Structures are given as C-alpha cells and as structure tokens.
Coordinates of C-alpha atoms and ligand atoms in Angstrom, one line a residue:
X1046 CA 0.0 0.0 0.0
X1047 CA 2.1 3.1 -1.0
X1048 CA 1.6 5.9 1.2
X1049 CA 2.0 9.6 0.2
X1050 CA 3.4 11.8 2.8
X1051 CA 4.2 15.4 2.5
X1052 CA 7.8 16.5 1.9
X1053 CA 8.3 19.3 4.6
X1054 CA 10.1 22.5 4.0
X1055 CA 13.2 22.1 6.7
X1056 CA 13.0 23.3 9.9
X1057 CA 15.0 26.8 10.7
X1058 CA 18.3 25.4 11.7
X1059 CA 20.1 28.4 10.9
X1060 CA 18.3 29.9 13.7
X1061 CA 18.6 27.5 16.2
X1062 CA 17.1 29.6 18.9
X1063 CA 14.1 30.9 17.2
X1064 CA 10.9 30.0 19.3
X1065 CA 7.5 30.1 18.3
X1066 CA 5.4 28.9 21.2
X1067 CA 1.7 29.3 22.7
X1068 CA 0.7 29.5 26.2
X1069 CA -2.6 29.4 28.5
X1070 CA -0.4 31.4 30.9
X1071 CA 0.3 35.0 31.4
X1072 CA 3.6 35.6 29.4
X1073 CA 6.6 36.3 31.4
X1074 CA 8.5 38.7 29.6
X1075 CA 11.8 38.9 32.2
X1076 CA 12.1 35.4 31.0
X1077 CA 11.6 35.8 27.7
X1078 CA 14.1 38.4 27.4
X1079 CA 16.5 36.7 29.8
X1080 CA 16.3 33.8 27.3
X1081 CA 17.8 36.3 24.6
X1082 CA 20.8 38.1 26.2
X1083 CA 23.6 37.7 24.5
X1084 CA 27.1 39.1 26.0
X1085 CA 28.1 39.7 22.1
X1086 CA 24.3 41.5 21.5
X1087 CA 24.1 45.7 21.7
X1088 CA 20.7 45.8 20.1
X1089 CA 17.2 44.4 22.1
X1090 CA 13.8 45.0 20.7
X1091 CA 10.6 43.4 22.7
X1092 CA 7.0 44.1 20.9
X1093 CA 4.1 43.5 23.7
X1094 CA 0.7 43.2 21.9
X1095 CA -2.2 44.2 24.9
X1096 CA -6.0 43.4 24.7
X1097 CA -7.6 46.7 23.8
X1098 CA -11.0 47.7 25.4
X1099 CA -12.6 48.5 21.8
X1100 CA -12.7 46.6 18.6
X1101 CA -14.6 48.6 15.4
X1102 CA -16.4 50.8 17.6
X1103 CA -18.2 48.2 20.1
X1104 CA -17.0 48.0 23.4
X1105 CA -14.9 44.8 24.0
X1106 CA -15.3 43.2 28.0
X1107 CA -12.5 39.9 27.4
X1108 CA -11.9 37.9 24.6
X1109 CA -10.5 34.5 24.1
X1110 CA -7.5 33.4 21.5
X1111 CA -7.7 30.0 20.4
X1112 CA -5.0 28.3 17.6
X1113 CA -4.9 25.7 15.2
X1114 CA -1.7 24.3 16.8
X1115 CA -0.3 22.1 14.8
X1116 CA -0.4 24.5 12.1
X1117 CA -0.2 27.6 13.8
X1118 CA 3.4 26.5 15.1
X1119 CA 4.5 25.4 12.3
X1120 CA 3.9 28.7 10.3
X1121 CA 5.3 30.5 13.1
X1122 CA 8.8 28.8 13.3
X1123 CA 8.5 29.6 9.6
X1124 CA 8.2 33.0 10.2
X1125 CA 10.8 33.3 12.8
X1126 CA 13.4 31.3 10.4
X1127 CA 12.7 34.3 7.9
X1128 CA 13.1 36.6 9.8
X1129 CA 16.3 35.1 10.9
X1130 CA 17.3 34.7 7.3
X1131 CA 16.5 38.1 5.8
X1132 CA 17.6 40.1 9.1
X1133 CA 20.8 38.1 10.0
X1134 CA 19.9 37.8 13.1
X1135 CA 20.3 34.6 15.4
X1136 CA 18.2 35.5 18.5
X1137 CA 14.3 35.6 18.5
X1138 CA 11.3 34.4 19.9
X1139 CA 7.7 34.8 20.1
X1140 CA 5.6 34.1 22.5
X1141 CA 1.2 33.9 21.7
X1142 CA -1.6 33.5 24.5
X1143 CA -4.3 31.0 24.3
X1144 CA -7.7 31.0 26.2
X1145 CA -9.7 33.3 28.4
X1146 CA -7.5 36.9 28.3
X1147 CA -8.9 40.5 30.3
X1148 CA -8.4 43.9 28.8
X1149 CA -4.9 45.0 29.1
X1150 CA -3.7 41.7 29.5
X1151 CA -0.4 40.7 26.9
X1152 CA -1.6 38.7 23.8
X1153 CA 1.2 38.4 21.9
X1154 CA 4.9 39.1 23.0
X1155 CA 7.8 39.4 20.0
X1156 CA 12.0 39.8 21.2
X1157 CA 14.5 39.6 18.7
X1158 CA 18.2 40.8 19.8
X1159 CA 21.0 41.4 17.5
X1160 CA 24.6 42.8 17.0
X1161 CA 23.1 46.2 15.8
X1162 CA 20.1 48.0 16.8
X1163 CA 18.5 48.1 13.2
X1164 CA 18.3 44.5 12.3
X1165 CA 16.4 43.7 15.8
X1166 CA 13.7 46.6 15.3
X1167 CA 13.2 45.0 11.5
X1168 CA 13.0 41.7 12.3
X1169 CA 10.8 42.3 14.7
X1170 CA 8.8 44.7 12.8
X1171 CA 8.6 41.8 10.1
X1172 CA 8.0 39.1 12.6
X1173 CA 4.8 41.1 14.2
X1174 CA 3.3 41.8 10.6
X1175 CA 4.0 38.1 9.4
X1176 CA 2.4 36.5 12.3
X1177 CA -0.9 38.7 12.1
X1178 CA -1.6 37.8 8.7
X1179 CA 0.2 34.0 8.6
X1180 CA -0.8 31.8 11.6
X1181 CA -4.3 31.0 12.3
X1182 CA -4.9 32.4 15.5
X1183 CA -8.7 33.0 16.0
X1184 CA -10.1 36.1 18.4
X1185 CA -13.3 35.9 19.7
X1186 CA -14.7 39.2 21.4
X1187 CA -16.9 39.9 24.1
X1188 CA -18.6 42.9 24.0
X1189 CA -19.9 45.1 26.8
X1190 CA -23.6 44.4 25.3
X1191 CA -23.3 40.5 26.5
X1192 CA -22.9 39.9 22.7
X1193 CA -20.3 38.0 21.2
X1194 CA -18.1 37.1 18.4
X1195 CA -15.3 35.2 16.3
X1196 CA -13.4 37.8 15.1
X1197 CA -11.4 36.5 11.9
X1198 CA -9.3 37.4 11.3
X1199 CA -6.5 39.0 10.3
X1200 CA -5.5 36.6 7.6
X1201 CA -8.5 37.0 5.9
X1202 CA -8.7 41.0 6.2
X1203 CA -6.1 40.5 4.1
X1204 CA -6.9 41.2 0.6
X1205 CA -5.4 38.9 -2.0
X1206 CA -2.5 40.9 -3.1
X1207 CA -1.1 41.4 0.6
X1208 CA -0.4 37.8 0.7
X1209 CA 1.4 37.9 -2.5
X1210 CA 3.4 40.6 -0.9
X1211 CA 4.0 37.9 2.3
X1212 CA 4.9 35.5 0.1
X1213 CA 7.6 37.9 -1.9
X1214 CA 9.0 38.5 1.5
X1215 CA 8.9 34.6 2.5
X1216 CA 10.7 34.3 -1.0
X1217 CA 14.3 34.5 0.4
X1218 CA 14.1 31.7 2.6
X1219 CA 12.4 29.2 0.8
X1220 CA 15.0 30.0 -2.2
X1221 CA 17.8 28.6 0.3
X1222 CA 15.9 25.2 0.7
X1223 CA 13.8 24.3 -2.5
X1224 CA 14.6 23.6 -6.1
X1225 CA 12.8 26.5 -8.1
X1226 CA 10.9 25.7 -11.7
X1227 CA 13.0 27.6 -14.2
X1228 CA 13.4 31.7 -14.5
X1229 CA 11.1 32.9 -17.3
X1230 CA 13.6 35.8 -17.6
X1231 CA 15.6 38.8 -15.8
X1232 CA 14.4 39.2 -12.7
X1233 CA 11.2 36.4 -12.9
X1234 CA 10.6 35.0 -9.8
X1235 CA 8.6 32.4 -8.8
X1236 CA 5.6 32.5 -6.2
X1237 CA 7.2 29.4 -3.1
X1238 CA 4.2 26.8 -2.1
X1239 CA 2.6 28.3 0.6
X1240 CA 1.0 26.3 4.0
X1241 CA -2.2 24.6 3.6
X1242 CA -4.8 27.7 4.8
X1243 CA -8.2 26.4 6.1
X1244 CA -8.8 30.2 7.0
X1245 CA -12.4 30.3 5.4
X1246 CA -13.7 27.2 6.8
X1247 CA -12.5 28.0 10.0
X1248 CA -14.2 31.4 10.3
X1249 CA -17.1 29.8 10.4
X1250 CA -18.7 29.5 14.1
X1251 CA -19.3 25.9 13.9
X1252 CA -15.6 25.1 12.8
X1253 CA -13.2 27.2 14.6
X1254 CA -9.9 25.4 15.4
X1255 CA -11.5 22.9 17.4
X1256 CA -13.2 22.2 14.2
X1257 CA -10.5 21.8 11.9
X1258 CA -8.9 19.5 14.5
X1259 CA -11.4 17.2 14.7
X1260 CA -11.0 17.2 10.7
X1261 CA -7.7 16.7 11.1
X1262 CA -8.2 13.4 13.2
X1263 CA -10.8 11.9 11.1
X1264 CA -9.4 9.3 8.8
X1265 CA -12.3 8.7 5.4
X1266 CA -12.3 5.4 3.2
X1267 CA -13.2 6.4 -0.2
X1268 CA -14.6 3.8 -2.6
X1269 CA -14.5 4.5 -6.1
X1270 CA -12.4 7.6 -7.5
X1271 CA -14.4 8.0 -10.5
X1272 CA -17.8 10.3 -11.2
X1273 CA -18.7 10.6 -7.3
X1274 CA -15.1 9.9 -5.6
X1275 CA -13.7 12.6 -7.2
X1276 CA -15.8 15.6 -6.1
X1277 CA -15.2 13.8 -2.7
X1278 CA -12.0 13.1 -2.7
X1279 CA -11.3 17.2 -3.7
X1280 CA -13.1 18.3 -0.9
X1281 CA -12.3 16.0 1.8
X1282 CA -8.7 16.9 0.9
X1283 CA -9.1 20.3 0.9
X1284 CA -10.6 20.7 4.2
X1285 CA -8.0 19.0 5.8
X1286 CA -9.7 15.5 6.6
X1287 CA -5.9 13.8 8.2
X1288 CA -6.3 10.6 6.2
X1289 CA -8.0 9.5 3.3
X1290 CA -8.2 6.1 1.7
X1291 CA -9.0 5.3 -2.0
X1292 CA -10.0 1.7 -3.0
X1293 CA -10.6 1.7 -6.6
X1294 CA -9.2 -0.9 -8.9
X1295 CA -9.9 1.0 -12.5
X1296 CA -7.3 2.8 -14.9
X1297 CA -8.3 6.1 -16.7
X1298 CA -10.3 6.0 -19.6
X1299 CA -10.5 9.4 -22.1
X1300 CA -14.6 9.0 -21.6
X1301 CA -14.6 9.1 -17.8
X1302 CA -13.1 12.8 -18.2
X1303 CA -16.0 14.8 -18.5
X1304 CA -17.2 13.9 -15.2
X1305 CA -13.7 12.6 -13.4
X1306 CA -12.1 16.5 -13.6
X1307 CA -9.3 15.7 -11.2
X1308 CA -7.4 13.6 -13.9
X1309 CA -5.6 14.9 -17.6
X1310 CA -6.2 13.5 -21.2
X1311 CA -2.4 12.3 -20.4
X1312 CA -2.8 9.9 -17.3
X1313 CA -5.5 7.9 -19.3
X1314 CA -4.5 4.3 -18.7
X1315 CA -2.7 4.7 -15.1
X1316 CA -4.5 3.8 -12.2
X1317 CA -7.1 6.5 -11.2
X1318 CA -6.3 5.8 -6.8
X1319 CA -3.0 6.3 -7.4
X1320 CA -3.6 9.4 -10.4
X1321 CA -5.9 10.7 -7.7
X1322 CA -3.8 10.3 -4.4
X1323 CA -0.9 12.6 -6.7
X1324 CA -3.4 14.9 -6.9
X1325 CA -4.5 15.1 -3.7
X1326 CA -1.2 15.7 -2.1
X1327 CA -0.5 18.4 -4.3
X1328 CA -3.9 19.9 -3.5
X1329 CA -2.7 19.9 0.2
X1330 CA 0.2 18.1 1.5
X1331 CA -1.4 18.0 5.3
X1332 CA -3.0 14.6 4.1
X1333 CA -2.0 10.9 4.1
X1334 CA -3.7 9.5 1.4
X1335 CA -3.5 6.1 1.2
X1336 CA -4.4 3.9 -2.1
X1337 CA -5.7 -0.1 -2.5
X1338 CA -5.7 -0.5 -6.2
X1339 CA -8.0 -3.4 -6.2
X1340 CA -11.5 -4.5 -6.1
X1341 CA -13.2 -4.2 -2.9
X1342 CA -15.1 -7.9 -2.3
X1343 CA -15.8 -10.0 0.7
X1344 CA -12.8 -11.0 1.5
X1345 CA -11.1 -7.5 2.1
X1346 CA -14.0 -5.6 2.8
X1347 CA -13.0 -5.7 7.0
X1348 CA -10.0 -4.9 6.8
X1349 CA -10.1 -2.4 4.3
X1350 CA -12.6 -0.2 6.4
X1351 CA -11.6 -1.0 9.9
X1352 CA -9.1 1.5 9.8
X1353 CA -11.8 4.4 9.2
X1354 CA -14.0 6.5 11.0
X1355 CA -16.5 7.0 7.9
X1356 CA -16.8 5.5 4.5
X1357 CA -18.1 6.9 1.2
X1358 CA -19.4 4.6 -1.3
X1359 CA -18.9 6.6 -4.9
X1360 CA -19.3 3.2 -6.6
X1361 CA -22.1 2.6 -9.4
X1362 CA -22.7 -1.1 -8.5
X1363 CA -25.7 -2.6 -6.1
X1364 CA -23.2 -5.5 -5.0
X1365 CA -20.5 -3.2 -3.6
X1366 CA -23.1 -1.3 -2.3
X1367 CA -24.5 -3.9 -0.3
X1368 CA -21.3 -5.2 1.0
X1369 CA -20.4 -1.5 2.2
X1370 CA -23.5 -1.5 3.8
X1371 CA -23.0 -4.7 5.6
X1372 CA -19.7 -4.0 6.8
X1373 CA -19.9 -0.8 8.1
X1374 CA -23.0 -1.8 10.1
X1375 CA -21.1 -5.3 11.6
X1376 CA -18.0 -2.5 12.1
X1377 CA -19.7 -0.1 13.3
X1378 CA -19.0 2.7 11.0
X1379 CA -21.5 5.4 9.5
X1380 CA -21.2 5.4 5.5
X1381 CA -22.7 7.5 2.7
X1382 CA -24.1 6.5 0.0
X1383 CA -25.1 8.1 -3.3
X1384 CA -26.0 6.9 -6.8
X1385 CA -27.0 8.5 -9.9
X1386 CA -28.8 7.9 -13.1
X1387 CA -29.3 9.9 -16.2
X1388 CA -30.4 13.2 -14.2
X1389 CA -30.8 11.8 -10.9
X1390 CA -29.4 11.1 -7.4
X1391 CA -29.9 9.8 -4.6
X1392 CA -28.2 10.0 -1.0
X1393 CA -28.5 8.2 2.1
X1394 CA -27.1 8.5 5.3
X1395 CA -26.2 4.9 7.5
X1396 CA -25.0 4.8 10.8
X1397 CA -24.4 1.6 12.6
X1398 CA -27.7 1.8 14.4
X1399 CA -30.4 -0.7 15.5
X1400 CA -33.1 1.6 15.1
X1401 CA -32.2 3.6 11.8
X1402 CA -32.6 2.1 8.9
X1403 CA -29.9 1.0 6.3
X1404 CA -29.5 0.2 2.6
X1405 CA -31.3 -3.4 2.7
X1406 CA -34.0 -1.7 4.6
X1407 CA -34.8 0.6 1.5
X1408 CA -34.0 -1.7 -0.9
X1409 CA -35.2 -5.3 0.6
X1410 CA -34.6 -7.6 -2.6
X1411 CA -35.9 -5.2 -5.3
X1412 CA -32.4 -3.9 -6.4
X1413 CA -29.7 -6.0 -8.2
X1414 CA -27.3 -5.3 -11.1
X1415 CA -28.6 -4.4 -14.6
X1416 CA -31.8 -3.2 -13.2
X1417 CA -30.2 0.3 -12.6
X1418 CA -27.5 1.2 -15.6
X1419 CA -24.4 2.4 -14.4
X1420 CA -22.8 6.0 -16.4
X1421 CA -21.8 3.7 -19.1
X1422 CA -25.5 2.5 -19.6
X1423 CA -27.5 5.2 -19.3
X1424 CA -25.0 8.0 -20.0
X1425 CA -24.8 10.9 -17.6
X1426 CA -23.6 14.3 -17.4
X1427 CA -20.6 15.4 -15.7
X1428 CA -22.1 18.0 -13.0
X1429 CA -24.4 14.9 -12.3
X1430 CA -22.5 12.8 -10.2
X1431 CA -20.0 16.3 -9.3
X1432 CA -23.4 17.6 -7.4
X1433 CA -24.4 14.3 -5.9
X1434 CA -20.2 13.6 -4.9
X1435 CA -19.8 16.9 -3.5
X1436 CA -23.3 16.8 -0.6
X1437 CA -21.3 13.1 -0.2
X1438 CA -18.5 15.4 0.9
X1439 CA -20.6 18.0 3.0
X1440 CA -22.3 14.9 4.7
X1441 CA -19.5 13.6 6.2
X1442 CA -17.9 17.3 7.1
X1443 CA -21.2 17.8 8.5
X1444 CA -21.0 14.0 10.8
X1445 CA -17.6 15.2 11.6
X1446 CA -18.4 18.6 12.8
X1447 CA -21.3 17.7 14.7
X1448 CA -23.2 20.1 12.6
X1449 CA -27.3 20.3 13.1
X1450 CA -29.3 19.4 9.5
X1451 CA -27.3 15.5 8.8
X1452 CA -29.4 13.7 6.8
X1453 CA -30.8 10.7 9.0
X1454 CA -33.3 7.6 8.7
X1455 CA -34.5 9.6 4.9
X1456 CA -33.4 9.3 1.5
X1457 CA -32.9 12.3 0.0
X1458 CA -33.7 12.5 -4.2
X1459 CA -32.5 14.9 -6.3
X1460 CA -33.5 15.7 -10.0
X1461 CA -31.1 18.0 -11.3
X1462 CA -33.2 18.6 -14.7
X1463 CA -36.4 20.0 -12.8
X1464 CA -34.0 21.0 -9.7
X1465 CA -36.7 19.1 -7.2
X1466 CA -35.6 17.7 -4.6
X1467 CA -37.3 15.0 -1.7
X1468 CA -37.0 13.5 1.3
X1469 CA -37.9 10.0 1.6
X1470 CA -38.4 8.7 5.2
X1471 CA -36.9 5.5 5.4
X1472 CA -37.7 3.3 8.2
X1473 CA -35.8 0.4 9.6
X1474 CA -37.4 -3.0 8.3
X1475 CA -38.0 -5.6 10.9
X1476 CA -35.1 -7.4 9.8
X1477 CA -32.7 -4.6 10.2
X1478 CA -31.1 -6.3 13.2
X1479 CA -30.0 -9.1 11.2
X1480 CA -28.6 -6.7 8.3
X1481 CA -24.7 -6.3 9.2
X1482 CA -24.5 -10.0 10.6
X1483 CA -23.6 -11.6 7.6
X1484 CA -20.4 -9.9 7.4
X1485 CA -19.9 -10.1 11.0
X1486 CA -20.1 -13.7 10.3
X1487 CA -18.4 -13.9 7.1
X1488 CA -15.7 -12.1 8.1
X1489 CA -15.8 -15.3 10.8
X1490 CA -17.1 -18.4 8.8
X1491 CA -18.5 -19.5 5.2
X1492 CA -19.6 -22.8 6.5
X1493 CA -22.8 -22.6 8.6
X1494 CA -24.2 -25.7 10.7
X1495 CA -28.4 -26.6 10.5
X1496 CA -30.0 -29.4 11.5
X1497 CA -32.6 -29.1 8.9
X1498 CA -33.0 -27.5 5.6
X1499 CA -35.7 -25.3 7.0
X1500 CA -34.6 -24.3 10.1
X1501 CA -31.9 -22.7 7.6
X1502 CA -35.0 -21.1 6.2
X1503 CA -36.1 -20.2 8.9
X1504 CA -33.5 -18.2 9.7
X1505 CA -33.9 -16.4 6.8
X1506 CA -31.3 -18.3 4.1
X1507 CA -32.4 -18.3 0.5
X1508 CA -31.6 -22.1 0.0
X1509 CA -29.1 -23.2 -3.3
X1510 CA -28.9 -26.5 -4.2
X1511 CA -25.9 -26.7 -6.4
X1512 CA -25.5 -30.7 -6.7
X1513 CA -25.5 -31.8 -10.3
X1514 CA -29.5 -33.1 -11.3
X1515 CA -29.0 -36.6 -10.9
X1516 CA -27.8 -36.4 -7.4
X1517 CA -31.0 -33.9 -6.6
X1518 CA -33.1 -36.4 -7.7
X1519 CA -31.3 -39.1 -5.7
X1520 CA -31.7 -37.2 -3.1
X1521 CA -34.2 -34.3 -3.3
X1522 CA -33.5 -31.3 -0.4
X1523 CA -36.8 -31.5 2.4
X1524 CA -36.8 -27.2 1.7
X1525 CA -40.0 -25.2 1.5
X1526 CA -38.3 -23.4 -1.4
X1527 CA -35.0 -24.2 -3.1
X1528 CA -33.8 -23.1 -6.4
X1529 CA -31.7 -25.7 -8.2
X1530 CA -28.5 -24.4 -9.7
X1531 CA -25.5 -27.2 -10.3
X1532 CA -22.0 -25.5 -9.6
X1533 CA -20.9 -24.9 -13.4
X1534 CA -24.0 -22.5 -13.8
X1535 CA -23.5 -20.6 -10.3
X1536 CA -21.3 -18.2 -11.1
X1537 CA -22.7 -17.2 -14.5
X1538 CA -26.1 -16.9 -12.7
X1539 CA -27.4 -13.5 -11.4
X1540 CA -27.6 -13.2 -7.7
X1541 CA -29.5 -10.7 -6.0
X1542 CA -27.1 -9.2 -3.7
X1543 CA -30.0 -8.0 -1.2
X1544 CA -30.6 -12.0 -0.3
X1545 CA -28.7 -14.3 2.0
X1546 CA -28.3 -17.4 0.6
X1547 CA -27.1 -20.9 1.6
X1548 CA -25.3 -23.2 -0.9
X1549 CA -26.0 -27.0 -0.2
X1550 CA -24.1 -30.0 -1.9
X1551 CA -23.6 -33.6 -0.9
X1552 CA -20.3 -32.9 1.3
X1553 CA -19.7 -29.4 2.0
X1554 CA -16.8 -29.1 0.2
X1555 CA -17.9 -27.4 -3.4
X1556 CA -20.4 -25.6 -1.5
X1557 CA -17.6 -23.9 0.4
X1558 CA -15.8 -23.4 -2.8
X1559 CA -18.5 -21.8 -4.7
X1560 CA -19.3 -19.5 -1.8
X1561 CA -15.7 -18.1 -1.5
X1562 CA -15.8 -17.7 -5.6
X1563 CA -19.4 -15.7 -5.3
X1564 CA -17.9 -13.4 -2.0
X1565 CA -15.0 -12.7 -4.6
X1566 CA -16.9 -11.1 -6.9
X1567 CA -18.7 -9.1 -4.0
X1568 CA -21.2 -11.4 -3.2
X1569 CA -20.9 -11.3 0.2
X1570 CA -23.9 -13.1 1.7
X1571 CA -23.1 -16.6 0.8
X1572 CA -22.8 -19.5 3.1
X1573 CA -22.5 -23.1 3.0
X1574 CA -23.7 -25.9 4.8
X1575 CA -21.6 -27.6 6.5
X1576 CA -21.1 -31.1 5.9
X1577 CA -23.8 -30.9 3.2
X1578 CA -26.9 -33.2 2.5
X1579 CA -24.4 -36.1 4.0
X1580 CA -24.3 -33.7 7.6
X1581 CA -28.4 -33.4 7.3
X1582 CA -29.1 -37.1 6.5
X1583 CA -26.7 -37.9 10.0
X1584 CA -29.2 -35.5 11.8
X1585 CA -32.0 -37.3 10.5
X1586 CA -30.5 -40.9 11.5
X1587 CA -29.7 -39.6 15.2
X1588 CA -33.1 -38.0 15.3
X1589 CA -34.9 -41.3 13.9
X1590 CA -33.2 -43.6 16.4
X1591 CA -33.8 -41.7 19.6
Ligands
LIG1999 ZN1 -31.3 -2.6 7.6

C-alpha cells in the first residue's frame, strides 16, 4: 500500500534559537528576554501586543484566542526562520496567549536581539506583521452588550495581493531550501508553495480550530475515485480531513473525463487511486492519502474499512453497495451512499444503528445489477455525479463537525433537470437487526451448521442447491423453497445481492468453494452448509433412532 506523505520544507536550523510557542499562561516577559541576552548582542527590541477595550467601535469586556496548533506553530517557526534569514539575526522568539484573556492583558509578545540595533527593530517589525496575517490564530470578542463574536481574522482582512506581498518576503528563505521551476527571464521569480490555509472554513462559528482538529483526526475510506469519488475526494482533501483512503481498482479511460475533472487526457491508462492520491497531495500536502488498487469484495471488505471512521461509497454497483453496507454496520461505521442515473441522485445517510434504517432496509430484494445502468449505460452528465459527490463530501464534514441538519433515517432525491428535490423517510425494516450480521459472520465463517433445511430457512437463508440433477433427484432437499443451480452455472447466474443465501451439496466441500468464488466477486452473503446433505441425512439418523 504506498503511502504519500508530504515533503516538509526544513526546519529553521540556521536559527537555532528561534521559538515560536503558545501559552494558557500570562507571558513572562523577564524570562523571555532573559532567554535572549547575548554578551556579544548591543541591540534588544521586545514588541508586547495588549488586549484593547474596543474593537470597530463596540466595546470589548475579554476575549478568548484559540489556535490551530499544529499548524499555527508550524507557520510561526516559519516565520521566525525568515526573519532570521533576511535580518541576519540569530536571536528571537515569540511568545502567543491562548484561552480566556482581560483587557490589558499581553496577547502576543515578540524579542528579537541582534549585534546592531536596526536589524532587531526590523526583524521584529517583520516578525509582528508576518504573524498577524500568517498563523491561524482565532479572536473571539466579548462585548460590553453580552454579545459575542469570532473575530477573523486577520489573515482573511487581508486582501489577495497582501499575501502575494507575504509570500515575496517569504521568497528569500524558501530559495535557500527548494529547487525552483526555471526563471522565465531577468528578474522572474517564482511564487514558493505556501502552507495549507483552512482560513475560510475555519471562520465559520461551527468550525473554529477545534473544528478543523477534529477534521484533522478523522481518517475517510473512499470507494470508487471515479464520477462521485472525485468531487469527494477534492473536498475531503481540501478541508484537511488527516487521512484518506481510496479503494478503486480501474485505470483512466479518455470517456470518464467529462465527469472525473481531477485527472488529464495524459494519465489515461494509469491507475485513477493512485492518479488521484498525486493529486491530492498536491492539492494539500497536510493529508496521508493512502491507495488499495484493487477491487473491494468479501474478503477485504474488513480490513479495508476497519481503519476508518467514515466510509463513502462513490461506486455505481448494487453488490459493492451492499457489502459496504453490511460492513460498516457489523463494524460499526457510518457510511454515505449516493447513486446517480441519467439526471438523478440519490443520498442516504447509515449509521451503525439498531433503530435507523440502512440500505437493505430501502432496498429489501428489489435492487440488483442491470436493473439500474451504471454512467456507461444510461450516460450521464458530468455536473451529475460532481453535485451528488460533492453533498457526499458535506455529509461527512457535516458527521464530523457535529453540525445540526445531517441527513438521518430519509433518502434524499434529487433531479437535477427539474432541480426538485425529496425527502424520503426511510424506516428500519424488521429485519434490520440481522442486516450487518452476515459480514460479522463472514468475516468469521462460510460454512454454517443446520440441523434441517428449513430451520436454515427459517433463519432467513435463501436455500441453493448446487448438486448436479441426478444427485437432486437421488436425493431431493426437504426445503419449502429451493432453487436448483448445479455449480458450473452458479457463477454465471445473477444473484441478487439484497438476499442471504445458503449453498447446499452432498459434502460441503464445493459448496464452500463456490461461496468463497461468489464473495470474490462481492457477493458477500453466501454461506455453505456444512457437511452438506451427507451432515443433514446424520441429523435425521440420530433424530430417527432416539
Ligand atoms: Zn437494515
């Protein structure tokens, strides 16, 4: 499983005594300053940034800082290590409060200390400016009229062409550490990659940096890059979900392009989870992105979700659907589902609960393959599956940020020609309880034990016999209801993936083998009796001689 992981610009170890650092306590400056002396030093410049009374004319009681640490520090020694560069000098550190803070209280504290006078008063100068409009430190204000409010921020206040003036400034240091794309000329410079920025999400109330944390600890299975995945896989990345998985075991086609916009005419015939995790990184190197080039079935269903909060089925098949479904109940995680057809989608929300319903529940036995065309069928336009892909993505931002509005126990339909929308209340069907056993199970065991055929049906098997006819007729099956397939027609014959069904021959043994052939081609409810007719016909002799 290749793993893509970001290739970090170096930390500032030409300034080995730059420190960028947050606290909940009050700052102690003599420390701070003590911490810089330097017997060689003449020049000493402190900033102190204090918590003002007013803010845009309204009358400000306390306010509270809070950070996006991981990312907040790492932008800062990046800031410090500039200033280091451009201002030759060795010495500086700044120091940010966190938490509750009272009017006149230090926010912020900035010492840099140099051979000279000027270079401390510019470094600092530059280090106070950079660190406004750079690290994502969020204010929220309390005013006087028991209102409150996020203030954001200084990096957004920033209009576009102020951050192409930080970057210009940044340019000297990342020159020293990273290979440059050719000049285009005297004098042409080009633009360094800058730090992921989740600065617009995280204005928003119901984010914040406790938000984009919780983002950042959420790991997302994706299945499918194509039509649906992408749209997901674009915004999932984008908002900084930590890790992402891709299963998906198709290469690029030139027809998949007008709805699979993250690939180029040129990667046609490489593997889209591993064209699409290139992307992705490049989109924003905060995320591992992990990629299974193969097809998800039965047998790696487990293990490939286990490691994931959420999964996302972008797949156009019922079978995959259905084992999706089934796993992430008998795992216990939530997934989302859409689908699409000519004009239309659907969405549905299901979380591992006993009283919500889930996929089976809407679609009992009604749904199998070739009933509903997939995009090569029916045809489909591109901003089709890009609308129904990207509420996929909002769903699960929304699941992870505990926002109000998820969509729960309904199935929402969209037709994007008429722009209609409905929600469908789905219930859970009395059988729901039983839905996410048969993984649970076959994760476990093919073969199951029954004493009778229809205490098999009973239990809710859809009974197979797959003995050749002559040994049928030998010995016909005591079932209520058994279809008759013999094993060189099974796998040719179509299934319905909604049913559970038990395969029955003389022994056991091809039964087990044509369950384990059907659950490789995502089949996943197949069983087989154990022991066979031979295990049923022992029951009977027991039974008949006590
Ligand atoms: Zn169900």
């Amino acid at each position: 499983m290749p793993s893509y992981s970001f290739r970090r610009l170096p930390a500032a170890d030409e300034c080995n005594l730059s420190r960028f650092r947050f606290t909940t306590e009050p700052i102690d400056t003599a420390a701070a300053s003590a911490g810089l002396a330097d017997p060689a030093f003449g020049g000493f410049v402190a900033f102190e940034g204090w918590v003002r009374n007013f803010n845009e004319g309204r009358e400000v009681k306390h306010l509270e800082y809070e950070a996006f640490e991981p990312l907040a520090l790492r932008e800062g020694e990046r800031i410090l290590a500039a200033a280091c560069e451009r201002f030759s000098v060795t010495r500086v550190t700044c120091v940010h409060r966190l938490g509750d803070l009272r009017i006149g209280e230090l926010a912020v504290w900035v010492g840099v200390s140099a051979p000279h006078r000027d270079e401390a008063f510019q470094a600092c100068r530059f280090i106070i400016d950079e660190v406004k409009h750079r690290v994502p430190i969020w204010k929220k204000e309390h005013y006087i009229d028991g209102d409150s409010g996020w203030v954001n921020c200084e990096r957004c206040a920033a209009a576009p062409h102020d951050h192409a003036h930080d970057h210009a400034h940044d340019h000297a240091h990342d020159h020293a550490h990273r290979p440059l794309p050719m000049a285009h000329g005297p004098g042409a410079r080009s633009a360094p990659v800058p730090a992921p920025d989740y600065s617009r999400q995280m204005t928003l109330r119901e984010v914040g940096a406790a938000g984009q944390a919780k983002l950042r600890a959420a790991s997302v299975l994706v299945v499918g890059a194509g039509g649906l995945g992408v749209p997901v896989l674009q915004f999932l990345a984008a908002a900084g979900i930590g890790r992402l998985g891709i299963v998906d075991h198709d290469r690029l086609e030139p027809s998949n392009l007008h709805r699979q916009t993250l690939y180029a005419l040129a990667d046609c015939g490489a593997p889209k989870a591993e064209l699409a995790a290139a992307r992705l990184v490049a989109l924003n190197p905060d995320v591992r992105v992990e990629t299974h080039v193969t097809r998800l079935d039965a047998a790696n269903v487990a293990s490939l979700l286990a490691p994931h909060d959420i999964v996302v089925d972008c797949t156009d098949n019922f079978a995959t659907k259905f084992l999706l479904n089934d796993a992430a109940l008998a795992l216990g995680r939530i997934a989302v589902f859409a689908s699409v057809y000519q004009y239309e989608g659907q969405l549905q929300v299901v979380a591992p609960r006993r009283d919500t319903a889930c996929l089976r529940c809407v679609w009992p036995a009604a749904t199998r393959d070739g009933l509903v065309g997939n995009c090569a069928e029916a045809g489909v336009l591109g901003p089709v599956p890009g609308t129904l892909g990207s509420l996929q993505a909002l769903e699960v931002l929304k699941i992870l940020l505990d926002l109000p509005g998820r969509l729960e126990d309904e199935v929402m339909m969209i037709d994007l020609l008429s722009l209609s929308t409905r929600r469908l209340k789905a219930r859970p069907s009395p059988d729901h309880a039983t839905h996410g056993r048969a993984v649970a199970e076959a994760s476990v065991d093919i073969d199951v034990s029954y004493d009778s055929i229809t205490s098999a049906e009973d239990a809710g098997y859809s009974i197979v016999d797959i003995r050749e006819p002559v040994e049928s007729a030998a010995s016909p099956l005591a079932a209520r209801r058994a279809r008759q397939v013999p094993l060189g027609e099974l796998l040719t014959t179509q299934l319905d993936p909604g049913e559970r069904f038990l395969l029955v021959c003389a022994r056991g043994v091809r039964s087990h083998a044509a369950a384990e052939a059907l659950r490789a081609r995502g089949i996943c409810q197949v069983f087989s009796l154990r022991g066979g007719t031979a295990a049923l016909d022992r029951v009977a002799a027991t039974q008949a001689r006590v």
